[in-house]
PDB file of C-alpha atoms in Angstrom:
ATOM      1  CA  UNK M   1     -14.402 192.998  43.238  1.00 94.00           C
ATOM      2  CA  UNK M   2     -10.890 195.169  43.777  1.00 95.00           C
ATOM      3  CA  UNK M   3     -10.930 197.385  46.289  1.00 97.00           C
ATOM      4  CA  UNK M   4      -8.362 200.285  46.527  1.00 96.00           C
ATOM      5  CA  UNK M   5      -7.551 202.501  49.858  1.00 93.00           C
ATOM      6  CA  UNK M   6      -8.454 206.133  49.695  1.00 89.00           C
ATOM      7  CA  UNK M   7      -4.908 208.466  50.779  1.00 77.00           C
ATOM      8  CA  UNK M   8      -4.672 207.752  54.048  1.00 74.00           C
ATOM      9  CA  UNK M   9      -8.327 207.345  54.978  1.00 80.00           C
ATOM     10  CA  UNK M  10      -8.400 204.029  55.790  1.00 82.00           C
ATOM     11  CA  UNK M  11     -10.849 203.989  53.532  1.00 94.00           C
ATOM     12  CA  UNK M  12     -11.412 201.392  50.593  1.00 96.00           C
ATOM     13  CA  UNK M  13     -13.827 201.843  47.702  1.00 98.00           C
ATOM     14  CA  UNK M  14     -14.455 199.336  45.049  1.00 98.00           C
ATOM     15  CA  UNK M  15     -12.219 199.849  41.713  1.00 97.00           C
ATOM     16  CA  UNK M  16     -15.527 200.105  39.669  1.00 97.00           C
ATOM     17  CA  UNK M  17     -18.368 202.748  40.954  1.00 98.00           C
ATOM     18  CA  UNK M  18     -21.453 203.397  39.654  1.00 98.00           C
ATOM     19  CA  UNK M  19     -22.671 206.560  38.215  1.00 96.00           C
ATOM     20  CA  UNK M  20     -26.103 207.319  38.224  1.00 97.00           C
ATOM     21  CA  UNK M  21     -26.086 209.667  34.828  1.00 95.00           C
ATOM     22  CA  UNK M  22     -27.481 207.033  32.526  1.00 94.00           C
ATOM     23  CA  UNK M  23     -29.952 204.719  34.312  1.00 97.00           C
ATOM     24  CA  UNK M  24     -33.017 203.043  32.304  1.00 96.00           C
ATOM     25  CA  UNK M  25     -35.447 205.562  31.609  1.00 96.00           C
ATOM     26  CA  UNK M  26     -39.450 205.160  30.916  1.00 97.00           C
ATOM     27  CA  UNK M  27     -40.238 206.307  27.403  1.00 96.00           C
ATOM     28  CA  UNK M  28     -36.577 207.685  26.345  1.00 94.00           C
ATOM     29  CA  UNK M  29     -37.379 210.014  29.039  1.00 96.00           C
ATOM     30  CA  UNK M  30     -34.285 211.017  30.903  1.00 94.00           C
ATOM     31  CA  UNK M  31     -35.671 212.366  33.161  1.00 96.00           C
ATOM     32  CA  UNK M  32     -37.901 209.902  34.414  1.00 97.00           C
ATOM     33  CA  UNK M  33     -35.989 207.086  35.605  1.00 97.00           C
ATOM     34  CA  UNK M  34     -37.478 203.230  35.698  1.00 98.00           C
ATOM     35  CA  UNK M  35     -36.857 202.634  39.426  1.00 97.00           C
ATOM     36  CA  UNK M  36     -38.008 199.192  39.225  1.00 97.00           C
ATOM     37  CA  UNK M  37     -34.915 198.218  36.360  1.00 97.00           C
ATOM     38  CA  UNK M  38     -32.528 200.863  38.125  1.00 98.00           C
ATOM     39  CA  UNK M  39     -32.942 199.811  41.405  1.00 98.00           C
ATOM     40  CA  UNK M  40     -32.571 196.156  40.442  1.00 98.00           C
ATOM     41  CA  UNK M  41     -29.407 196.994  38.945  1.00 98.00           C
ATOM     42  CA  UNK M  42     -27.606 199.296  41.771  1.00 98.00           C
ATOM     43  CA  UNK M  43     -28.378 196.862  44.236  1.00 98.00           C
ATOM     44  CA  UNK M  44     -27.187 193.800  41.469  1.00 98.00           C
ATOM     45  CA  UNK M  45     -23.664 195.797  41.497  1.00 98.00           C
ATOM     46  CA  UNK M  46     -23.656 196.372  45.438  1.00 98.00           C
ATOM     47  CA  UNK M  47     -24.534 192.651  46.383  1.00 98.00           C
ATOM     48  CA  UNK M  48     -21.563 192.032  43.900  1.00 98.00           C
ATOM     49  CA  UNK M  49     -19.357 194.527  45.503  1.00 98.00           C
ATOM     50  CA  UNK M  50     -19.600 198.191  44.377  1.00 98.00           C
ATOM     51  CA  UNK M  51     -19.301 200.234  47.528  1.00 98.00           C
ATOM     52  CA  UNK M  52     -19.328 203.474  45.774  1.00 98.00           C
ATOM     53  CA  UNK M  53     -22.250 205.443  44.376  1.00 98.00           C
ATOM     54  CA  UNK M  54     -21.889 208.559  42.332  1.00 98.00           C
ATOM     55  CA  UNK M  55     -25.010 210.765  41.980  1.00 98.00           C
ATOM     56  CA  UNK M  56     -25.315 214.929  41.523  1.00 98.00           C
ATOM     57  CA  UNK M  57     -28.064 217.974  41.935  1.00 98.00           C
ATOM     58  CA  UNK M  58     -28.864 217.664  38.131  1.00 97.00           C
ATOM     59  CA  UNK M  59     -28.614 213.962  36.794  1.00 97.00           C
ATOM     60  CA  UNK M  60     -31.749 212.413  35.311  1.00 96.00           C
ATOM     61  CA  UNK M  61     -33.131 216.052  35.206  1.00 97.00           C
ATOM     62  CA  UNK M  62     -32.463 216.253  39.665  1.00 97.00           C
ATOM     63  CA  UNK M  63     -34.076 212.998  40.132  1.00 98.00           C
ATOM     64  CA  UNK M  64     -31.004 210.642  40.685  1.00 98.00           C
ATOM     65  CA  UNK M  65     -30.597 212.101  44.379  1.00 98.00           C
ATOM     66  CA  UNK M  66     -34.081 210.959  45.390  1.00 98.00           C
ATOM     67  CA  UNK M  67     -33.720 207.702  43.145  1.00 98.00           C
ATOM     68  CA  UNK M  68     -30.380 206.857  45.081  1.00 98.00           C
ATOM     69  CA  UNK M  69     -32.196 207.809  48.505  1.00 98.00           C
ATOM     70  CA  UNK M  70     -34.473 204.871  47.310  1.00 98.00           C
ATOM     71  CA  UNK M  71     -31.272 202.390  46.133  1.00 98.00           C
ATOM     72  CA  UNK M  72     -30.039 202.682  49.689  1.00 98.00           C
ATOM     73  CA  UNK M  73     -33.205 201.766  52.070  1.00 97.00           C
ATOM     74  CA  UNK M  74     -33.258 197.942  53.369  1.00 96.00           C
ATOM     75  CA  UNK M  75     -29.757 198.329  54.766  1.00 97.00           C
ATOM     76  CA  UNK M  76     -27.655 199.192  51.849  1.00 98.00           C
ATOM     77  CA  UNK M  77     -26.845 202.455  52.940  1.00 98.00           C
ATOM     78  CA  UNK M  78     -24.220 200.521  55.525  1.00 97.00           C
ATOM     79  CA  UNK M  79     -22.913 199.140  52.403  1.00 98.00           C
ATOM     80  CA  UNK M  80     -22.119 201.749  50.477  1.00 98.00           C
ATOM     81  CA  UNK M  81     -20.541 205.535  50.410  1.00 98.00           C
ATOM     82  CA  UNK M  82     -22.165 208.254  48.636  1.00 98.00           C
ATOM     83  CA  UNK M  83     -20.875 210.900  46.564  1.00 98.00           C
ATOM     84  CA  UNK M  84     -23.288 214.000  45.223  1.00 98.00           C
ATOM     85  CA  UNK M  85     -21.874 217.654  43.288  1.00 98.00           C
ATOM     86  CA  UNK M  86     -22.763 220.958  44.983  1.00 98.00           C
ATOM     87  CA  UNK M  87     -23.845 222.349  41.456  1.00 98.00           C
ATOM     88  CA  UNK M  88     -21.877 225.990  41.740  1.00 98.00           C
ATOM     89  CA  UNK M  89     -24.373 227.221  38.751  1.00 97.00           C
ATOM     90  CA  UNK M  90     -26.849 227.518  41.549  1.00 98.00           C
ATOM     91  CA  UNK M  91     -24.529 228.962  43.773  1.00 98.00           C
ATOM     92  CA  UNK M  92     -25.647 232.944  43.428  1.00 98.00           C
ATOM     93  CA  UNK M  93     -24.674 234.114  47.371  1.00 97.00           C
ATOM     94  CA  UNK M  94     -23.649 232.510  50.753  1.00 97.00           C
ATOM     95  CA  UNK M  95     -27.388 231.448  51.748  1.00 98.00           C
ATOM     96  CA  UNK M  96     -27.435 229.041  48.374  1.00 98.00           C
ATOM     97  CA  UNK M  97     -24.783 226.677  49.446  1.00 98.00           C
ATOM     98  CA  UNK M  98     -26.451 225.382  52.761  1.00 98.00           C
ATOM     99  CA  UNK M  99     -29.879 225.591  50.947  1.00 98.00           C
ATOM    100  CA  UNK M 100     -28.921 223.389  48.263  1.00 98.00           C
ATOM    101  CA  UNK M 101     -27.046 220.847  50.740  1.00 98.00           C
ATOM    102  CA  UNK M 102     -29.900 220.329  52.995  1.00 98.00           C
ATOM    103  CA  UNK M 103     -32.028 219.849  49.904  1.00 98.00           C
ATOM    104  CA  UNK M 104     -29.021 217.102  48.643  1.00 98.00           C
ATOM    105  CA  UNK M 105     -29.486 215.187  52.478  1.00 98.00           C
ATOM    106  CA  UNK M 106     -32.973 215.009  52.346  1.00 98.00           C
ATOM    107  CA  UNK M 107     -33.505 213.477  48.958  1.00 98.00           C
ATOM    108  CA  UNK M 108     -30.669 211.600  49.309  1.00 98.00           C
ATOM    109  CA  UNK M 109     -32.544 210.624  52.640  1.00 98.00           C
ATOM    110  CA  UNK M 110     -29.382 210.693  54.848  1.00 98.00           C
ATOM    111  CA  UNK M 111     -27.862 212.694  57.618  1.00 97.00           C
ATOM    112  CA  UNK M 112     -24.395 212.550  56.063  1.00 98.00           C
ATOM    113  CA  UNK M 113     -22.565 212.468  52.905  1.00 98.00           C
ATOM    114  CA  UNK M 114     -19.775 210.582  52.449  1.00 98.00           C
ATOM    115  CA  UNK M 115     -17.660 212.284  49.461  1.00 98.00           C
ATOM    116  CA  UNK M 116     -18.933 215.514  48.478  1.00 98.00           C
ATOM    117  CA  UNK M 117     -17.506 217.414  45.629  1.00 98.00           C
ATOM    118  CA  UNK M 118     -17.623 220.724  43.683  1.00 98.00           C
ATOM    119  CA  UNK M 119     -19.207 220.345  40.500  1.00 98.00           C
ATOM    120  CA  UNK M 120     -17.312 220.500  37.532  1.00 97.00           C
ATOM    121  CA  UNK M 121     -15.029 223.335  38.645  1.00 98.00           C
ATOM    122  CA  UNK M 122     -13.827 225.622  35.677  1.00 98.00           C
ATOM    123  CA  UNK M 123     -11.973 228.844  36.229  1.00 98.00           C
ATOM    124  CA  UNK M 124     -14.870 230.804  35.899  1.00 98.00           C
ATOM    125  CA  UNK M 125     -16.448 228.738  38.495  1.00 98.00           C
ATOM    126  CA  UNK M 126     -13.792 228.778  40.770  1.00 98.00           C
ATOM    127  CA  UNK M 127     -13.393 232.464  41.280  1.00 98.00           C
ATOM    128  CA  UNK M 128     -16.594 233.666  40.928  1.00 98.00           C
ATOM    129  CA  UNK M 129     -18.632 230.963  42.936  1.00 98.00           C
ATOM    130  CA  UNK M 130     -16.076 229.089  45.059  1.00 98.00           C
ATOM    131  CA  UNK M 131     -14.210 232.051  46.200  1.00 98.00           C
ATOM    132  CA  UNK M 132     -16.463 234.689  45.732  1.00 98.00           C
ATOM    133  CA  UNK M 133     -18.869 233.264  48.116  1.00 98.00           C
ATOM    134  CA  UNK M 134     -16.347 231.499  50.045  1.00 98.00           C
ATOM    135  CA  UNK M 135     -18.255 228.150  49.255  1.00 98.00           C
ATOM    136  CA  UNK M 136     -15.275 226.006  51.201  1.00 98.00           C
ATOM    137  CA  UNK M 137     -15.469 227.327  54.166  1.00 98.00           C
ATOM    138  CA  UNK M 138     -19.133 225.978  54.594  1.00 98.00           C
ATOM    139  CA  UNK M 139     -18.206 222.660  53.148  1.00 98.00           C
ATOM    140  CA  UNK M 140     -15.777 222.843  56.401  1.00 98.00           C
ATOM    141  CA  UNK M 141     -18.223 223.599  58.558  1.00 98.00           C
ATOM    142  CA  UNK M 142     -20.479 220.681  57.278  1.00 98.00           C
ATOM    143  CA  UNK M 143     -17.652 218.292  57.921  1.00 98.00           C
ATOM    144  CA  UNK M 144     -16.949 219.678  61.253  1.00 98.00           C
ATOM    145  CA  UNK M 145     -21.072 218.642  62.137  1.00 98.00           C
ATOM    146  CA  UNK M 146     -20.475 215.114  60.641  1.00 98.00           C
ATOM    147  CA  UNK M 147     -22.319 215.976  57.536  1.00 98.00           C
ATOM    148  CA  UNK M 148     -19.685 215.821  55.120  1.00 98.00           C
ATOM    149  CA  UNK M 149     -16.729 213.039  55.668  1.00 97.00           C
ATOM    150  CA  UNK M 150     -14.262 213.917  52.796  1.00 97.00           C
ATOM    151  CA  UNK M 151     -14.307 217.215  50.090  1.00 97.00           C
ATOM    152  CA  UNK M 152     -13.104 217.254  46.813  1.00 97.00           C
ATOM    153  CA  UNK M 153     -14.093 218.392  43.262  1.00 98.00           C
ATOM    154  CA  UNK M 154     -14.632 217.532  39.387  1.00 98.00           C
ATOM    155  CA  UNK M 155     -13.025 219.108  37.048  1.00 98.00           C
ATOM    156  CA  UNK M 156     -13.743 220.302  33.329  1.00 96.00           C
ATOM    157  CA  UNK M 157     -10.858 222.791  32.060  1.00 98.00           C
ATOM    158  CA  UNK M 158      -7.193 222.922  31.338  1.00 98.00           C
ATOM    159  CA  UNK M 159      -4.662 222.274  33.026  1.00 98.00           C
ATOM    160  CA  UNK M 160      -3.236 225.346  34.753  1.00 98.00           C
ATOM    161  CA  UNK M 161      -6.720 225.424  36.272  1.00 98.00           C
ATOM    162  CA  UNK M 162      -6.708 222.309  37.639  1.00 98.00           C
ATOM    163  CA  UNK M 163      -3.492 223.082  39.778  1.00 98.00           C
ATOM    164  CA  UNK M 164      -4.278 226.280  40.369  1.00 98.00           C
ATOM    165  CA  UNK M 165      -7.112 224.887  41.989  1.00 98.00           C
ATOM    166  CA  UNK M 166      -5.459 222.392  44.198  1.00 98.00           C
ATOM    167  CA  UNK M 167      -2.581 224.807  44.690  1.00 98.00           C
ATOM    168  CA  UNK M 168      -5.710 227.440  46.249  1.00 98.00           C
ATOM    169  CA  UNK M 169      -6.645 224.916  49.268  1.00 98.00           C
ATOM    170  CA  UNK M 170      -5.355 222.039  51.060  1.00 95.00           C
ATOM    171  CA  UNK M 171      -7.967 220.759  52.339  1.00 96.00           C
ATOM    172  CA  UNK M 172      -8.987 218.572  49.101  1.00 97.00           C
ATOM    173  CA  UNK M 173      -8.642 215.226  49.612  1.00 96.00           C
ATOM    174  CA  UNK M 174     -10.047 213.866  46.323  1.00 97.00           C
ATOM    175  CA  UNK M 175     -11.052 215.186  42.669  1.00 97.00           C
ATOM    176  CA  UNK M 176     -12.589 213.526  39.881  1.00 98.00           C
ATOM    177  CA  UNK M 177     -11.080 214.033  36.464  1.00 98.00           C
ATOM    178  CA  UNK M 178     -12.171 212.499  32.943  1.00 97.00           C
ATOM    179  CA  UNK M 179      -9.324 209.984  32.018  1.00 97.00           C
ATOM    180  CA  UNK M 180      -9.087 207.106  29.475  1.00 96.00           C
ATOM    181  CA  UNK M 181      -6.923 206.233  26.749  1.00 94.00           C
ATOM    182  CA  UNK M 182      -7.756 208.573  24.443  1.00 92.00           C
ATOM    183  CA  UNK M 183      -7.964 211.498  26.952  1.00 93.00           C
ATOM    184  CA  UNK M 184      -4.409 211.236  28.346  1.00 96.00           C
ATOM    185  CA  UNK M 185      -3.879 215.347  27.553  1.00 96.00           C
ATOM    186  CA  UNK M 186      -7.154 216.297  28.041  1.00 96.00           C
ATOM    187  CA  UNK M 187      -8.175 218.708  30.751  1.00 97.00           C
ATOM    188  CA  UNK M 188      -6.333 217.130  33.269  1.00 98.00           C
ATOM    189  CA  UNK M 189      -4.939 214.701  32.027  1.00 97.00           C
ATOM    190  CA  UNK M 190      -2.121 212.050  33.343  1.00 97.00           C
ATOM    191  CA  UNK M 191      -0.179 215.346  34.613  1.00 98.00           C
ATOM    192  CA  UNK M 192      -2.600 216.149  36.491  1.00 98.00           C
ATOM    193  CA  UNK M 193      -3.284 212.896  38.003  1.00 98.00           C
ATOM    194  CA  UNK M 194       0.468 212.709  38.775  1.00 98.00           C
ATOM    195  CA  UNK M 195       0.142 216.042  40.153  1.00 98.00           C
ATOM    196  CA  UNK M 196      -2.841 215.491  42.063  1.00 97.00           C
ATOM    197  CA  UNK M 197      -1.733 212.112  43.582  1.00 96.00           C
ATOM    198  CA  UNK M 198       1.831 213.861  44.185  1.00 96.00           C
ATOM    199  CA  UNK M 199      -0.183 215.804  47.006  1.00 95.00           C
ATOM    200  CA  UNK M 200      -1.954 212.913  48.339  1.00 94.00           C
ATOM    201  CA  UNK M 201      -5.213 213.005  46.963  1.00 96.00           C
ATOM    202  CA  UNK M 202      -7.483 210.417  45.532  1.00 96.00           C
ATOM    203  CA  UNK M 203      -7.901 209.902  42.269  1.00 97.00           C
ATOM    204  CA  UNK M 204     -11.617 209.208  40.678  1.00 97.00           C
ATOM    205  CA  UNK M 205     -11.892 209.124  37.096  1.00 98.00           C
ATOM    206  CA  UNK M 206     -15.184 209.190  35.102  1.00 96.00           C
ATOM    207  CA  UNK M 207     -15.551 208.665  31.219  1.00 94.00           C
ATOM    208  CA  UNK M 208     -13.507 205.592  31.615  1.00 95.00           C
ATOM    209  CA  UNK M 209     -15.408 204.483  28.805  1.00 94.00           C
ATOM    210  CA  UNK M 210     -15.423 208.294  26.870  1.00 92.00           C
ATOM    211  CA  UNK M 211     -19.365 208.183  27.327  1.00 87.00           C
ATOM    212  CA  UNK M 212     -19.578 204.489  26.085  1.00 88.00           C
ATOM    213  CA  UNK M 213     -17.017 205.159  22.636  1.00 91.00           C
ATOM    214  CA  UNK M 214     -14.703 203.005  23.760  1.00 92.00           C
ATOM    215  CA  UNK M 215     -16.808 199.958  24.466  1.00 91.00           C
ATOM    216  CA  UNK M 216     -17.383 200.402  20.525  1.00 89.00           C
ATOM    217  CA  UNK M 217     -15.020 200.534  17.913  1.00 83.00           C
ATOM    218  CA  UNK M 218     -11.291 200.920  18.480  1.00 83.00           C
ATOM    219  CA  UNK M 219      -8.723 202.909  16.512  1.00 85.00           C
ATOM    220  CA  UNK M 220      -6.843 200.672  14.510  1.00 88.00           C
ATOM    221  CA  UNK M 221      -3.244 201.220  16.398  1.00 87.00           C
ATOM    222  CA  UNK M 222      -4.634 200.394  19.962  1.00 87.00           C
ATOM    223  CA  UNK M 223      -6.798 197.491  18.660  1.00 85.00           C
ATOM    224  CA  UNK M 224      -4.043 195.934  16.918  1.00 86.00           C
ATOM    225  CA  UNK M 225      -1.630 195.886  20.479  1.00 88.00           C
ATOM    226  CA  UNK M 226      -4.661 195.073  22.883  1.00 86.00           C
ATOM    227  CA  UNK M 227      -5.769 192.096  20.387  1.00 84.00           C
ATOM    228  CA  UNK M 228      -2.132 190.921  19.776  1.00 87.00           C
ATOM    229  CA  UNK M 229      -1.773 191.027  24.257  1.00 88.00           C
ATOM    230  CA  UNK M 230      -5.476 189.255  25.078  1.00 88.00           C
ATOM    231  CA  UNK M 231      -7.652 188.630  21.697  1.00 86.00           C
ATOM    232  CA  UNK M 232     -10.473 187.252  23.874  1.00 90.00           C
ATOM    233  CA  UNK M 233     -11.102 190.680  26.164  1.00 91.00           C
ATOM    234  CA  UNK M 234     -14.097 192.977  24.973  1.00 92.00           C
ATOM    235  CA  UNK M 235     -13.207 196.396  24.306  1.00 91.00           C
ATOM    236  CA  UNK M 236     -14.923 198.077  27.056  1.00 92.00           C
ATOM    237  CA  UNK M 237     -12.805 195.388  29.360  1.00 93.00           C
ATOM    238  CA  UNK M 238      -9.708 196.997  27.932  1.00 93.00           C
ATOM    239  CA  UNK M 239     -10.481 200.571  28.280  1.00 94.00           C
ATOM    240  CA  UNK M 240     -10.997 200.250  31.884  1.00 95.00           C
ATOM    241  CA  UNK M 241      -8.367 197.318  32.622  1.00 94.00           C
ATOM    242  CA  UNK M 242      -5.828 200.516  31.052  1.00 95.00           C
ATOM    243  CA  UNK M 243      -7.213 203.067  33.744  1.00 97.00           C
ATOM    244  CA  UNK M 244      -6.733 200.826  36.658  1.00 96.00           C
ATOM    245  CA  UNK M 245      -3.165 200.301  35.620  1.00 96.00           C
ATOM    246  CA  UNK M 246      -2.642 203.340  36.573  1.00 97.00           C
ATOM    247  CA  UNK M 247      -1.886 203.210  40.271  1.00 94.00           C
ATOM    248  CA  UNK M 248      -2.258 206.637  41.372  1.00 96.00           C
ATOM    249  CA  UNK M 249      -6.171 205.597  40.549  1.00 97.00           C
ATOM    250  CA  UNK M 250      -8.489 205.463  42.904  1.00 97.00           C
ATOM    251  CA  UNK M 251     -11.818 204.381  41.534  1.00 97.00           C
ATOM    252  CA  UNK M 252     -13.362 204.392  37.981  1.00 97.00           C
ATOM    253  CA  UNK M 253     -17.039 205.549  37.688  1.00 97.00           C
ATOM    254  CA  UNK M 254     -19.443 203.686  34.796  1.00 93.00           C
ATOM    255  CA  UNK M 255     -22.680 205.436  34.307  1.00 90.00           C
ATOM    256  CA  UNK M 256     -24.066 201.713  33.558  1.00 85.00           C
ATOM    257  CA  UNK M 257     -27.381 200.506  32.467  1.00 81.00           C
TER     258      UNK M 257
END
């Protein structure tokens, strides 16, 4: 496994993570996860060297918390860092946001949090949850108790948003943005990665993989150059291997199954 330091942190978190969106389900149930397969498999990519665990409020219909809180008994909570969303949806006055992250720590089973984000800030949510209820400054008081260790958000809108976001408060130290080869002026995008990384944040990226549509079929002009550079490389290999070229990248997250 590749390991890549976090800003200035001191921190280092595997190249790959794992999302825990799209774990093996009983019945085509999403919502009811098979914790015997799915626990076999987080703790399959840990013992190989995946330090880095992304779960949030909602996944697997709000069961992924509690099914991580299960991953990470018999010691492999030393061995990993956890990340979880504060879901701003929820978020409808002050008394929601410490309600909702004492609900996060006890499925999750932990006293502390390692990376906790805003979920999938928009501009919308950003004015009328973040800063209407002044969500931050409680995520600051959390990390002043030990509860949280870093902040940062994901993102779903354009780009002005994005920086207008990061331009708001500098106290992020890390966002998550969807990023792959396809995606390069979407949302985001690789300006705002630049932009992002140009203020010393770290850089997560999920949809590596564009929700698994890049492990399938490629367009014809990018299979014709990665074939003609490595024939023998699958095509989910490439999509990430193109991602973690980029340097200002932190970590890639693969909801895997």
């Amino acid at each position: 496994m590749r390991y890549r330091e976090f800003g200035a942190t001191g921190v280092e978190v595997s190249a790959l993570g794992f999302g825990c969106m799209r774990l093996p389900v009983i019945d085509g149930n999403g919502d009811n996860i098979d914790d015997e397969k799915a626990i076999a498999l987080v703790r399959h990519a840990i013992d190989n060297g995946v330090n880095y665990l992304d779960t949030a409020y909602f996944y697997h219909g709000g069961n992924s918390e509690s099914f991580v809180g299960k991953v990470i008994k018999d010691g492999y909570r030393n061995l990993v860092y956890l990340a979880t969303k504060l879901p701003l949806g929820e978020i409808n006055c002050e008394e929601d946001v410490e309600r909702i992250f004492n609900t996060q720590l006890e499925r999750l089973g932990v006293d502390s949090i390692d990376f906790y984000l805003l979920h999938a800030v928009n501009n919308d949510s950003w004015d009328n949850k973040v800063v209407k209820f002044d969500v931050l400054s409680k995520l600051e008081k959390f990390k002043e108790q030990g509860k949280i260790k870093h902040i940062g958000f994901s993102f779903h809108d354009d780009l002005w948003v994005f920086k207008k976001v990061i331009d708001a408060y500098d106290g992020f130290e890390f966002c998550q943005i969807q990023f792959n080869y396809i995606d390069t002026d979407y949302q985001a995008g690789i300006e705002g990665l630049e932009y992002a990384a140009s203020k010393g944040m770290g850089i997560f990226v999920m949809e590596p993989l564009k929700g698994g549509i890049l492990a399938g079929k490629m367009p014809d002009e990018v299979e014709q150059v990665f074939r003609n550079a490595n024939p023998n490389k699958s095509n989910a290999d490439w999509a990430l291997e193109w991602v973690l070229n980029n340097r200002n990248v932190t970590c890639i997250l693969s909801g895997m199954n």
